[in-house]
XYZ file of C-alpha atoms in Angstrom:
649
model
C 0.000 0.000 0.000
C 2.048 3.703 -1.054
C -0.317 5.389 0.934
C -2.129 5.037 4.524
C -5.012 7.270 3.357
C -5.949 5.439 0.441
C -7.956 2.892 2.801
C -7.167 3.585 6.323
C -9.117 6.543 6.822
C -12.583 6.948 8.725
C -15.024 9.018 8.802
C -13.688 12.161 10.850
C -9.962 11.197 9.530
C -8.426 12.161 6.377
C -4.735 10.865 5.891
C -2.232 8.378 7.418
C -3.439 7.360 11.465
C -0.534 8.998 13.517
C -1.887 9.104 17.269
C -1.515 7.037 20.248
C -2.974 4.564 22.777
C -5.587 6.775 24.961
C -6.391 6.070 28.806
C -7.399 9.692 30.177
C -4.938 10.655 33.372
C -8.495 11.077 35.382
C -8.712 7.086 35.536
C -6.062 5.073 33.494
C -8.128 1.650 32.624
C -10.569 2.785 35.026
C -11.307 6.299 33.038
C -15.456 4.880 32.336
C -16.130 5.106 36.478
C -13.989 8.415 36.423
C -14.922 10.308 33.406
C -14.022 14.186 33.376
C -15.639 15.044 30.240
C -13.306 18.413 30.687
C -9.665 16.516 30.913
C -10.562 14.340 28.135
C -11.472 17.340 25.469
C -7.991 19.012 26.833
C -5.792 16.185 26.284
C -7.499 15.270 22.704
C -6.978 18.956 22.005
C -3.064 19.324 23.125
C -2.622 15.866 20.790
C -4.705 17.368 17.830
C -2.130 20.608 18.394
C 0.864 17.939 17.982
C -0.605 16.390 14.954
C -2.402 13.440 16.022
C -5.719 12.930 14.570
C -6.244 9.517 16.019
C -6.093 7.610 19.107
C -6.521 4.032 20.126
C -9.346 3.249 22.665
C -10.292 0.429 25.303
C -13.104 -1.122 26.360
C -12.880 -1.838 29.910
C -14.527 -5.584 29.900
C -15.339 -5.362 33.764
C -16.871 -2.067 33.831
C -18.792 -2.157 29.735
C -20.029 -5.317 30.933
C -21.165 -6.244 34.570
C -23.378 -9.070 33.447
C -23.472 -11.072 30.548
C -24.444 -9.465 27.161
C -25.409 -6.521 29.505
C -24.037 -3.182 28.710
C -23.649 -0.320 31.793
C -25.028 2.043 30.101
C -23.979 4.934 32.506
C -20.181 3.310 30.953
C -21.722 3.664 27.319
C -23.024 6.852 27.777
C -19.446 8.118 28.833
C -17.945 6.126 25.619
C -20.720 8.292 23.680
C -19.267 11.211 24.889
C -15.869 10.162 24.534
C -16.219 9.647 20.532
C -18.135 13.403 20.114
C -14.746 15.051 21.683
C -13.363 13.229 19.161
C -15.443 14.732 16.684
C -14.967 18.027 18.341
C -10.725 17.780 18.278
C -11.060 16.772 14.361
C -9.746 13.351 15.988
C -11.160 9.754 15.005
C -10.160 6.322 17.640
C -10.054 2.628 17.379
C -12.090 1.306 20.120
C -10.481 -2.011 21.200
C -13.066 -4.465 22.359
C -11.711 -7.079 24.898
C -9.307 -5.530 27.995
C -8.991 -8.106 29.659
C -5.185 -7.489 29.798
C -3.508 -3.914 30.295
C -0.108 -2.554 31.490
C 1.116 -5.210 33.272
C -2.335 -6.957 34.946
C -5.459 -9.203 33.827
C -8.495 -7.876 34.433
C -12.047 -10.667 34.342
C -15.548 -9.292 34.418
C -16.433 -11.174 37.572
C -18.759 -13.735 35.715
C -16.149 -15.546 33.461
C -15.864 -18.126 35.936
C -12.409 -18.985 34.913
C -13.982 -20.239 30.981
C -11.740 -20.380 28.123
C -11.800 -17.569 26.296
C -11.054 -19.746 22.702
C -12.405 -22.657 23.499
C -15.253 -22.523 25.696
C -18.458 -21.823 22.870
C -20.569 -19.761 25.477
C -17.531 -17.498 26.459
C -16.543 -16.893 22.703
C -19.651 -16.061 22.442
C -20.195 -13.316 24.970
C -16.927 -11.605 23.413
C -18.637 -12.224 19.916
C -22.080 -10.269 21.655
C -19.977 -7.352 22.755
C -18.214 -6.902 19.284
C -21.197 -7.302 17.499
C -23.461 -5.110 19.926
C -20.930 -1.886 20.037
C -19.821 -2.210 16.297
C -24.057 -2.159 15.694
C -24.734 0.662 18.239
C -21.543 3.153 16.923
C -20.116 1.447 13.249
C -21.724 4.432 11.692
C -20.285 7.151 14.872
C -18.067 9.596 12.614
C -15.169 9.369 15.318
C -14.734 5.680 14.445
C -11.839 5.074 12.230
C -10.938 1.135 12.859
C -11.465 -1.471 15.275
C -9.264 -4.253 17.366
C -10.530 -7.255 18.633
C -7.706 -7.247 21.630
C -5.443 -5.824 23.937
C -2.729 -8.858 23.490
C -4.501 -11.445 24.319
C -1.694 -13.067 24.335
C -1.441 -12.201 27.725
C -4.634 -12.742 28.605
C -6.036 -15.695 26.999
C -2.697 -17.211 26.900
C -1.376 -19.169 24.450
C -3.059 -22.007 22.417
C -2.874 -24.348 19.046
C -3.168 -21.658 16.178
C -6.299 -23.746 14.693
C -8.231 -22.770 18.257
C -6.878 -18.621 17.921
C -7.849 -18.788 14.122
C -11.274 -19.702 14.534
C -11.783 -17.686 17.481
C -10.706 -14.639 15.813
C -12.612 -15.453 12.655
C -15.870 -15.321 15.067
C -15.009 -12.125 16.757
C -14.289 -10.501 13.663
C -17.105 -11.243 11.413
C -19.085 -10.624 14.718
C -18.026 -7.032 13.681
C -18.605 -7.061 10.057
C -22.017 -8.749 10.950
C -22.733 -5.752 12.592
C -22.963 -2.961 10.133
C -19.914 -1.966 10.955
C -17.526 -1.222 7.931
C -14.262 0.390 9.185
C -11.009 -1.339 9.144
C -10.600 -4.484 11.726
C -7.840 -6.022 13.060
C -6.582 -8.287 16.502
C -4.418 -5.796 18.452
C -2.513 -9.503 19.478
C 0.561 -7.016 19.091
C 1.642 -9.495 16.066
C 3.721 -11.869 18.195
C 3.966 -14.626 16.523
C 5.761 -17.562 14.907
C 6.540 -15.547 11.630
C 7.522 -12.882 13.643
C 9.168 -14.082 17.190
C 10.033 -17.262 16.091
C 7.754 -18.624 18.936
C 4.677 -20.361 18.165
C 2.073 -18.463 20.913
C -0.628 -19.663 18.364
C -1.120 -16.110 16.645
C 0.153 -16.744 12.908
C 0.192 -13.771 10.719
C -0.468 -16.226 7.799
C -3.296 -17.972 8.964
C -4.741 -14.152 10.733
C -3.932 -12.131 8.140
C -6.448 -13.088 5.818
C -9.170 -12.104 8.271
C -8.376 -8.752 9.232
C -7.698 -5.493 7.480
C -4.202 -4.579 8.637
C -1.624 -5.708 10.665
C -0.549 -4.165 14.310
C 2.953 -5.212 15.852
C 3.515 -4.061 19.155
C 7.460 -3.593 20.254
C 9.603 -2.923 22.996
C 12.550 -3.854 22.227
C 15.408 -4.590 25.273
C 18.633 -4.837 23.487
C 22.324 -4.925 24.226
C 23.453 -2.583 21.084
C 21.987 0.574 20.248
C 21.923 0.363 16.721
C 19.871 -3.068 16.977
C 17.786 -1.374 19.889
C 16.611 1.634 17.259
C 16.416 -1.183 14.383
C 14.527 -3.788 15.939
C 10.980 -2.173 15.152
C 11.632 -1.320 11.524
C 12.854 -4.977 11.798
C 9.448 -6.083 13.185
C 7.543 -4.063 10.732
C 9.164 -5.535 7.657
C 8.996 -9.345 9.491
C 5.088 -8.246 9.407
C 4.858 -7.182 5.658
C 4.497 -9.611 2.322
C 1.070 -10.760 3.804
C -0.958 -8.720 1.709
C -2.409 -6.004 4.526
C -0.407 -2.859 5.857
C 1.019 -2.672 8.713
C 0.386 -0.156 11.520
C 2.737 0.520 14.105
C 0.130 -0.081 16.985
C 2.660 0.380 20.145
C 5.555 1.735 20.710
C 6.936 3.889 23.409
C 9.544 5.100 25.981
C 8.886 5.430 29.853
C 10.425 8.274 30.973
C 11.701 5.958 34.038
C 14.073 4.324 32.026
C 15.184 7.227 29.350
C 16.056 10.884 29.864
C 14.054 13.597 27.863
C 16.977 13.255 25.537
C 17.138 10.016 24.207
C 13.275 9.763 24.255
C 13.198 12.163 21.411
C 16.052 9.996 20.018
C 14.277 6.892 20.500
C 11.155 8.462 18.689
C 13.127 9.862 15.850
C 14.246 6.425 15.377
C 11.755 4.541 14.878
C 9.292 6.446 13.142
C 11.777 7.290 10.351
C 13.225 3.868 10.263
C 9.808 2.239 10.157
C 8.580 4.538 7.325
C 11.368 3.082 5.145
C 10.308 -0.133 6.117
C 7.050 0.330 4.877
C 4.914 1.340 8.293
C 1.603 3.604 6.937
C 0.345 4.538 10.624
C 1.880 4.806 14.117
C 0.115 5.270 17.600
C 2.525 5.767 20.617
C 1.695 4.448 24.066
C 0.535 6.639 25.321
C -1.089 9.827 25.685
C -0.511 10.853 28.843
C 1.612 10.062 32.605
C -0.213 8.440 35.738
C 0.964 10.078 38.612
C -2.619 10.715 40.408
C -3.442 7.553 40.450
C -0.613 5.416 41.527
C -2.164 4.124 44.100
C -4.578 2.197 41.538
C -3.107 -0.996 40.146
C -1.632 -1.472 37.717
C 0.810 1.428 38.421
C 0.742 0.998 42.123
C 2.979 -2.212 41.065
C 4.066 -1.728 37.628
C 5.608 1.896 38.665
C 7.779 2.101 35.040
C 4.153 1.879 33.413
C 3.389 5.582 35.200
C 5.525 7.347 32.333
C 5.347 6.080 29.040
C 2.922 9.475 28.375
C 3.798 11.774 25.371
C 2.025 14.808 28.107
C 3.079 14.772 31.856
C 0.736 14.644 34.896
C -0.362 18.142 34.063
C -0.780 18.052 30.608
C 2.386 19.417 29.401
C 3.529 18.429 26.166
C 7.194 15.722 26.778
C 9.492 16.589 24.532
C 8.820 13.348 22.269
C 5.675 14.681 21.263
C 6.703 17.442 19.745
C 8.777 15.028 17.839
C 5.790 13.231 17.020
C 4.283 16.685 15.613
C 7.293 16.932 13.139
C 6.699 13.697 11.752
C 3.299 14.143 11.521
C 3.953 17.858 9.606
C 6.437 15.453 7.304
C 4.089 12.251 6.392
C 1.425 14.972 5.302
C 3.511 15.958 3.231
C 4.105 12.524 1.393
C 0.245 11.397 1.613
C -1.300 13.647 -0.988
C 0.332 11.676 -3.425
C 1.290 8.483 -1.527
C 4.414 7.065 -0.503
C 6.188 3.688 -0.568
C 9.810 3.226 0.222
C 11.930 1.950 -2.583
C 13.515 -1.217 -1.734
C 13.671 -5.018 -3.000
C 16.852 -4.895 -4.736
C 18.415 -7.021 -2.160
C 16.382 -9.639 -0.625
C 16.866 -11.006 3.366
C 15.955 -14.538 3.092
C 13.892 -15.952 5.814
C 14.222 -19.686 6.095
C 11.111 -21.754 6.537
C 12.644 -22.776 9.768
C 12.102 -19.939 11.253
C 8.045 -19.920 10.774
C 7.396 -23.137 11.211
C 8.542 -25.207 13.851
C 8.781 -28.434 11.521
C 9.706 -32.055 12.726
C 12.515 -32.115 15.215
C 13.544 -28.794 15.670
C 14.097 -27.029 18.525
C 12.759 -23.153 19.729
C 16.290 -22.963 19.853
C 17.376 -22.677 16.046
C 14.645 -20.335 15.282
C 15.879 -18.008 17.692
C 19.434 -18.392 16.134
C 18.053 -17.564 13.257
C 15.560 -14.254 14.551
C 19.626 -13.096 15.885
C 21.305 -13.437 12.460
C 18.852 -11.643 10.589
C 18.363 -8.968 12.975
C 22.359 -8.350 12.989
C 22.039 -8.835 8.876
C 19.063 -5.845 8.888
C 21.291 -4.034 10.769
C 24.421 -4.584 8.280
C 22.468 -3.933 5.146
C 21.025 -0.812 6.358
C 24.319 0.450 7.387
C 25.436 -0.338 3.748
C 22.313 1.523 2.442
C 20.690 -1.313 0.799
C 17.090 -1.461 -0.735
C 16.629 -4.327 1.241
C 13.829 -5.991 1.540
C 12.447 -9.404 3.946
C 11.381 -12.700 1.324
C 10.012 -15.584 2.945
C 11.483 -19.347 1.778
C 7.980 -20.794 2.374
C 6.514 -18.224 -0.134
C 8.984 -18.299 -2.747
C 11.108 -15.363 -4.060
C 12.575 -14.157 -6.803
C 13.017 -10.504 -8.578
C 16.002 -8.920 -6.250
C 19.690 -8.726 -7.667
C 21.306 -9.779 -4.456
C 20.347 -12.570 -2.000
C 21.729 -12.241 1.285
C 21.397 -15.432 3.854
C 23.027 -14.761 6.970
C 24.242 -17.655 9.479
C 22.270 -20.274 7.474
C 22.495 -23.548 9.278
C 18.926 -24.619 8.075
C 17.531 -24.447 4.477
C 14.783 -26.418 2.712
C 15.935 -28.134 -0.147
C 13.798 -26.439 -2.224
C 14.863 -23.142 -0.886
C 18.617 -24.133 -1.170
C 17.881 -25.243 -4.744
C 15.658 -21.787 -5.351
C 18.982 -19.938 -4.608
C 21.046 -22.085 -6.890
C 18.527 -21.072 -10.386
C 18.688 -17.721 -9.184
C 22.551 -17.069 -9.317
C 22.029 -19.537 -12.521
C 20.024 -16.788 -14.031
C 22.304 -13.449 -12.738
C 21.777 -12.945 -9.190
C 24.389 -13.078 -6.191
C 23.764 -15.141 -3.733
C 25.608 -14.650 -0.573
C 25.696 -17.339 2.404
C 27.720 -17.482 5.734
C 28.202 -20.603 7.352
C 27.043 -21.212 10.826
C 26.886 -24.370 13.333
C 24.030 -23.518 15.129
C 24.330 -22.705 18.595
C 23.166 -26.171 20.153
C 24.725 -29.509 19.952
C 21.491 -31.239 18.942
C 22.731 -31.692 15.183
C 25.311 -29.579 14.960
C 26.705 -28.373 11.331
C 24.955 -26.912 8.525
C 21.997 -28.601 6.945
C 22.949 -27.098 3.868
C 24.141 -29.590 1.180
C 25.509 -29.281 -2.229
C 28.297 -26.901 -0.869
C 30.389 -27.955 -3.766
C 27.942 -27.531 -6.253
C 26.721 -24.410 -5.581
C 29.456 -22.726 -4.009
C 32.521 -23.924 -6.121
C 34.079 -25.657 -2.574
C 35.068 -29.044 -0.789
C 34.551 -28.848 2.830
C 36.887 -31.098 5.468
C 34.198 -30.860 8.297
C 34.180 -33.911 10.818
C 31.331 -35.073 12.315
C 30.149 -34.440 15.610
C 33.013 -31.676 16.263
C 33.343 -28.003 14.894
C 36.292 -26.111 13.999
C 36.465 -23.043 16.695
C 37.674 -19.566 15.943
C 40.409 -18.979 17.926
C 40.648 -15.462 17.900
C 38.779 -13.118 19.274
C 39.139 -10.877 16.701
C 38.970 -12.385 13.287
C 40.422 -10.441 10.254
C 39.421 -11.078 6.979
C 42.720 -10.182 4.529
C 41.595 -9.629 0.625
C 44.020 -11.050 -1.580
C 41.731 -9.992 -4.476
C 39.768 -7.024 -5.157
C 35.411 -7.802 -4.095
C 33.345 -5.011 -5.185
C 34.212 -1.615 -3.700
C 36.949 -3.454 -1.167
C 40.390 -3.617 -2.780
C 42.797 -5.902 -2.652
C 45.592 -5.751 0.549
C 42.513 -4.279 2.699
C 42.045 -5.853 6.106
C 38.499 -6.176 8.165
C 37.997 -7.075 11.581
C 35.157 -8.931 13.031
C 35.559 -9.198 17.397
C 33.619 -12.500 17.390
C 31.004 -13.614 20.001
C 28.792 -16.285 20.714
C 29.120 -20.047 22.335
C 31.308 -22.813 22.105
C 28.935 -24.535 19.425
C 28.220 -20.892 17.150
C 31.742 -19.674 17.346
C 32.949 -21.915 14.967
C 34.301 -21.796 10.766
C 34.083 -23.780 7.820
C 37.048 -25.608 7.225
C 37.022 -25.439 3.030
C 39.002 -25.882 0.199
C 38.529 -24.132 -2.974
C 37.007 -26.327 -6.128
C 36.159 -23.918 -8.491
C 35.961 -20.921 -6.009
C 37.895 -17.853 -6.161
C 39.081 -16.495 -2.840
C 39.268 -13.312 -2.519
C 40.094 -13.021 1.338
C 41.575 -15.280 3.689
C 41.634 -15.358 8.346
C 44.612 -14.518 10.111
C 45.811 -17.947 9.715
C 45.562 -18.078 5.955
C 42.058 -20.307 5.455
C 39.566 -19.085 3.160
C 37.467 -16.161 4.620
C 35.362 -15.311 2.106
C 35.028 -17.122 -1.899
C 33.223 -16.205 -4.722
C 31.903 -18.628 -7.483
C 30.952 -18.184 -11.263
C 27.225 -20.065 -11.587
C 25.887 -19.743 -15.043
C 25.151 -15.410 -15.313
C 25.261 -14.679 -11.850
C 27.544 -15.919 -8.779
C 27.593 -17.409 -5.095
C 29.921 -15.579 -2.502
C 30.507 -17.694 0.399
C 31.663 -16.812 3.851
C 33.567 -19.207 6.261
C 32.508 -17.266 9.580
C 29.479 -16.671 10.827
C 29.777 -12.657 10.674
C 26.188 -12.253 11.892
C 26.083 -14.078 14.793
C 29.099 -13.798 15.964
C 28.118 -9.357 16.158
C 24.505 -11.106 17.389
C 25.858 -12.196 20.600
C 28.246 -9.132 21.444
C 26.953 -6.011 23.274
C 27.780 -2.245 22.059
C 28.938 -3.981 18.881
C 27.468 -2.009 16.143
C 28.301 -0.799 13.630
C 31.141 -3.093 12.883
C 32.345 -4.320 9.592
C 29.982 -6.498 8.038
C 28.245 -3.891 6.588
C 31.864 -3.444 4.252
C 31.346 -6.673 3.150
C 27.648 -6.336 2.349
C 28.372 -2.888 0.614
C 30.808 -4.937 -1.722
C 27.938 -7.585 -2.230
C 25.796 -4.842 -3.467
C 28.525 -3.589 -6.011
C 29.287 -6.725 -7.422
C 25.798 -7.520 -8.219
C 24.862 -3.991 -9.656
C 22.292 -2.997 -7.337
C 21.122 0.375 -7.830
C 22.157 2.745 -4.464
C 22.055 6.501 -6.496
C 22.911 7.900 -3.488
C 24.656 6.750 -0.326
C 26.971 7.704 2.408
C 29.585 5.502 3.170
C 29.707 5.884 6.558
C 27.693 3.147 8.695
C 26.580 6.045 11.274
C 24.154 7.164 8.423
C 20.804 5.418 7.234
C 20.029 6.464 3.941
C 16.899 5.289 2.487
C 14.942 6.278 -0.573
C 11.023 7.179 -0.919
C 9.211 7.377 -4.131
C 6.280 10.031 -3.551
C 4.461 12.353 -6.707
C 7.056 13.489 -9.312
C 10.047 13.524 -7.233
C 10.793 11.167 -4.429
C 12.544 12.040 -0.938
C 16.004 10.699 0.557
C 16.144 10.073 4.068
C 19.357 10.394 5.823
C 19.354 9.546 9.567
C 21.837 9.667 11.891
C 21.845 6.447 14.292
C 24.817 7.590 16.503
C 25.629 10.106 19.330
C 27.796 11.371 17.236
C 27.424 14.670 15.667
C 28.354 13.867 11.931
C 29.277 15.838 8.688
C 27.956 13.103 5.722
C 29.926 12.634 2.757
C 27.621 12.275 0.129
C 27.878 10.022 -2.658
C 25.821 11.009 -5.247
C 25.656 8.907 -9.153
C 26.199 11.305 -12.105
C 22.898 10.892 -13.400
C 20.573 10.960 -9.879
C 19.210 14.492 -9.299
C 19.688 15.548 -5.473
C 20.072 18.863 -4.470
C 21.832 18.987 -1.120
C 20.838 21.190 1.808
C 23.983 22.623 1.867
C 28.124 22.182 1.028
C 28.277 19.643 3.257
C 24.926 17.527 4.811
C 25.478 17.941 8.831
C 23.418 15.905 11.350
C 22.867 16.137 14.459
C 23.045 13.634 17.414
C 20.437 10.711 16.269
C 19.205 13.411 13.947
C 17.301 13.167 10.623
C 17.496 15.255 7.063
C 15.049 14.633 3.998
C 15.875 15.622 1.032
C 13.840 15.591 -1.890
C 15.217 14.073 -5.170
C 14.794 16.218 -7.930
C 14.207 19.276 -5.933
C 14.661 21.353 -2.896
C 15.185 21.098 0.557
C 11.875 19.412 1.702
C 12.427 19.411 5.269
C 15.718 19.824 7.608
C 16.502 18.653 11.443
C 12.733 17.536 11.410
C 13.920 15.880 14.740
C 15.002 19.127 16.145
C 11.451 20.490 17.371
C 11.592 17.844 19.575
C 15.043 18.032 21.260
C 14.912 19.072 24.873
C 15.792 22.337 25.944
């Protein structure tokens, strides 16, 4: 989808949903028993000031529903309310139906009884009643832009075989749509699932996805590395697209407990620009507002943290995050009269089938080896300003000039032979060897190494080969790309006993082009009928995976030369791995986003093609401390230091 408006928008909303998650500071999840119909209007109307003309609403179960399919209708009558100051602030929201689960607590209404909330008929069927009953009583409300089943139910419903979650939600849903009701629907699960996680919690974005209107991951990343920290929900985002529905950044956030004003605003400038290049069309913070009046009512009298995720203070007052929210709500209007997409899919990240489905004798285990690697390889590409873009092994793949699979122990065969006809017909195709990080079958379950990769392994079964350094150098003895010959990268190397292992190779058709510090093949490229394979002997991935305060380091070199060998189009980059550039295509011209994802203040050297039209800012591009330029390509100066408006004082 190039543009969120195009069939995201309600009644009372025009353009892309950029909000947040809404409990009003009078009452947190208790707001229906202590409505202020006063506070409410002011804090819609200091978010409509910041550029939010949406927010995402609950449904209290205990309090909408007291009895079984029996409204309080003192409760409604506040909802009521609640949508018309919508109306008034030029705002829509996106009631969410079952809470249930909220900020660190469960909540029952107190007849459940303790019944299933998948399984048990009668209980699906009382949320299936309150779905239906509000989406008849206010599906034609002008405030209502969208709907979500859940508050991730995950939580609250637990876990269970997809087969029970799939037809649960395919009841609740067309309990909306059965209504009347015709804005956009989705789960508000918080997309944690198998395709995404690696763990199978029963939510499959494949089997859900055809039910629901867009997709809503939910991420707080904790993370050892920055760079990966700032990454991870762009990652997310792009692990939720290719199944046909677009993706809305449903939570995301910072409590002010555990950042300063300062790297809030970095945080936010983060991730909303690097989830707009990976394809995001709406965000909604969490949350609107701070808690501190009511810490004595659970869940913030235990879950303190949960007090100060607000984008306002206690008062009201506008954080300094939200005004960096209002700056990229001033830029995306700018891209949605004409829509938007980000230009990528050049390069392809290949996602093993492994990793989605937890086939015959496979462990938790690998697929989290393998969530690691291509988290690290995101993270590498991005630094080396690659269009890259996530392809799925399970769904095929196919179109991209360079194929990059990172720390692949497990392949399908038909994957593995997928790769082969596409470096047959002119791709690249790079692999790095990895172990896996368990004993449980350790090696790669990737055969045909000497057909494919122009090699003859001396691997001996049962045992690895460890690296013995804990910095590994790669020494190129031949020119790769945009590395010359007599350079020298190094790679500190992390990771277990099992991981932190080589390939032990010899070359049968191979070129090497760069050998370890003790003279064995590093890294070997291979003529295969128009195209090539490029195979590397370390596990570069995860051996930056398990390091902290790692990034950037050096892969991204190697993954730059990938991208020159195979001719994929970068018009303008900065070869500096501090710098994000990514490319939009919007109207006639197109934007370039250059982001700064380092402390670092840092003067960008530009490297332009001859025949891409940019016109620079300036001499030279500065940026700021985790700070962000767009530049439009073909024109002028769209926008500078966007971030700026939100840096603290």
């Amino acid at each position: 989808m190039s543009s969120a408006d195009k069939s995201m928008n309600g009644n009372a909303v025009t353009g892309p949903w950029i909000g947040v998650n809404f409990w009003s500071r009078s009452g947190g999840p208790r707001m229906w028993t202590n409505y202020e119909p006063a506070v409410v209007r002011e804090e819609l109307a200091v978010l409509a000031a910041h550029g939010c003309n949406v927010t995402r609403s609950f449904c209290y179960w205990p309090d909408f529903v007291p009895e079984p399919e029996r409204f309080d209708e003192d409760v409604l009558a506040r909802f009521a309310d609640f949508l018309e100051a919508h109306v008034e602030a030029g705002m829509g929201t996106i009631p969410t139906f079952i809470v249930g689960h909220m900020s660190g607590e469960n909540w029952d209404p107190a007849w459940r009884g303790g019944r299933d909330l998948y399984r048990d008929v009668w209980m699906v069927s009382q949320q299936a009643w309150l779905a239906a009953e509000l989406g008849r009583r206010y599906g034609d409300h002008e405030a209502i832009v969208g709907w979500l089943v859940s508050n991730e139910m995950p939580l609250y419903g637990l876990e269970a075989p997809s087969a029970d979650i799939t037809a649960w939600a395919r009841i609740i849903v067309q309990a909306v749509r059965s209504s009347g009701a015709r804005q956009p629907v989705s789960l508000g699960d918080g997309a944690w699932g198998i395709e995404v996680t690696g763990h199978d919690n029963g939510y499959s974005l494949r089997e859900l996805a055809p039910l629901v209107d867009f997709l809503g991951p939910h991420s707080y990343p904790m993370e050892s590395d920055q760079v990966r920290q700032m990454l991870t929900p762009a990652f997310i985002s792009e692990l939720c697209g290719g199944f046909g529905k677009p993706v809305i950044l449903e939570e995301f956030g910072v409590t002010s407990d555990f950042v300063s004003d300062q790297s809030a605003v970095d945080y936010y400038t983060q991730v909303l620009y690097t989830t707009l290049l990976a394809g995001v069309t709406g965000w909604l913070a969490w949350n609107n507002c701070d808690y501190d009046d009511i810490v004595d009512q659970d869940p913030y009298r235990h879950h303190l943290f949960e007090l100060h995720f607000g984008l306002t203070d206690r008062t009201g007052k506008p954080k300094p995050q939200l005004r960096t929210l209002a700056a990229f709500s001033r830029f995306v209007a700018s891209l949605a009269e004409d829509g938007w997409e980000p230009i990528k899919g050049e390069v392809a990240l290949v996602v093993p089938e492994h990793f989605e489905r937890a086939l015959p004798f496979t462990t938790e285990d690998y697929r989290r080896d393998i969530r690691d690697n291509l988290l690290q390889s995101y993270v590498a590409a991005r630094e080396a300003d690659l269009p890259v873009q996530i392809m799925r092994e399970v769904d095929g793949f196919g179109g991209a000039r360079l194929y990059l699979v990172p720390g692949a122990k497990l392949l399908t065969g038909p994957g593995l032979r997928k790769l082969q006809q596409l470096a047959t017909e002119g791709a690249t195709v790079y692999l790095s060897y990895f172990a896996g990080s368990t004993t449980n079958q350790r090696g790669p379950w990737i055969t045909w190494l000497d057909e494919i990769f122009g090699v003859r392994h001396t691997l001996r079964y049962g045992l690895v080969d460890p690296i013995e350094d804990d910095v590994v150098e790669f020494h190129f003895v031949e020119d790769f790309g945009d590395i010359a010959a007599g350079t020298t990268l190094s790679f500190r190397a992390g990771g277990n006993a099992n991981g932190r292992s080589y390939l032990p190779v010899e070359a049968a058709g191979a070129t090497v082009v760069a050998v370890d510090g003790h003279g064995r093949p590093a890294l070997m490229r291979h003529a295969l009928g128009a195209g090539e394979t490029v195979l590397c002997t370390y596990p570069l991935e995860y051996l930056a995976a398990q390091l902290p305060s790692v990034n950037p380091e050096e892969t991204w070199r190697v993954y730059s030369a990938l991208a020159t060998l195979a001719g994929v189009s970068r018009p303008v980059r900065v070869d500096d791995p501090r710098v994000l550039v990514g490319r939009l295509r919007t109207g006639a011209t197109g934007r370039v986003v250059f982001l700064n994802c380092s402390p670092d203040a840092v003067v960008a050297d530009v490297l332009v093609e001859p025949d891409f039209d940019l016109t620079l800012p300036a001499e030279e591009l500065r940026l700021e401390p985790f700070g962000v330029e767009v530049v439009p390509a073909g024109g002028t100066r769209a926008s500078a230091r966007v971030a700026d408006e939100g840096r603290p004082s």
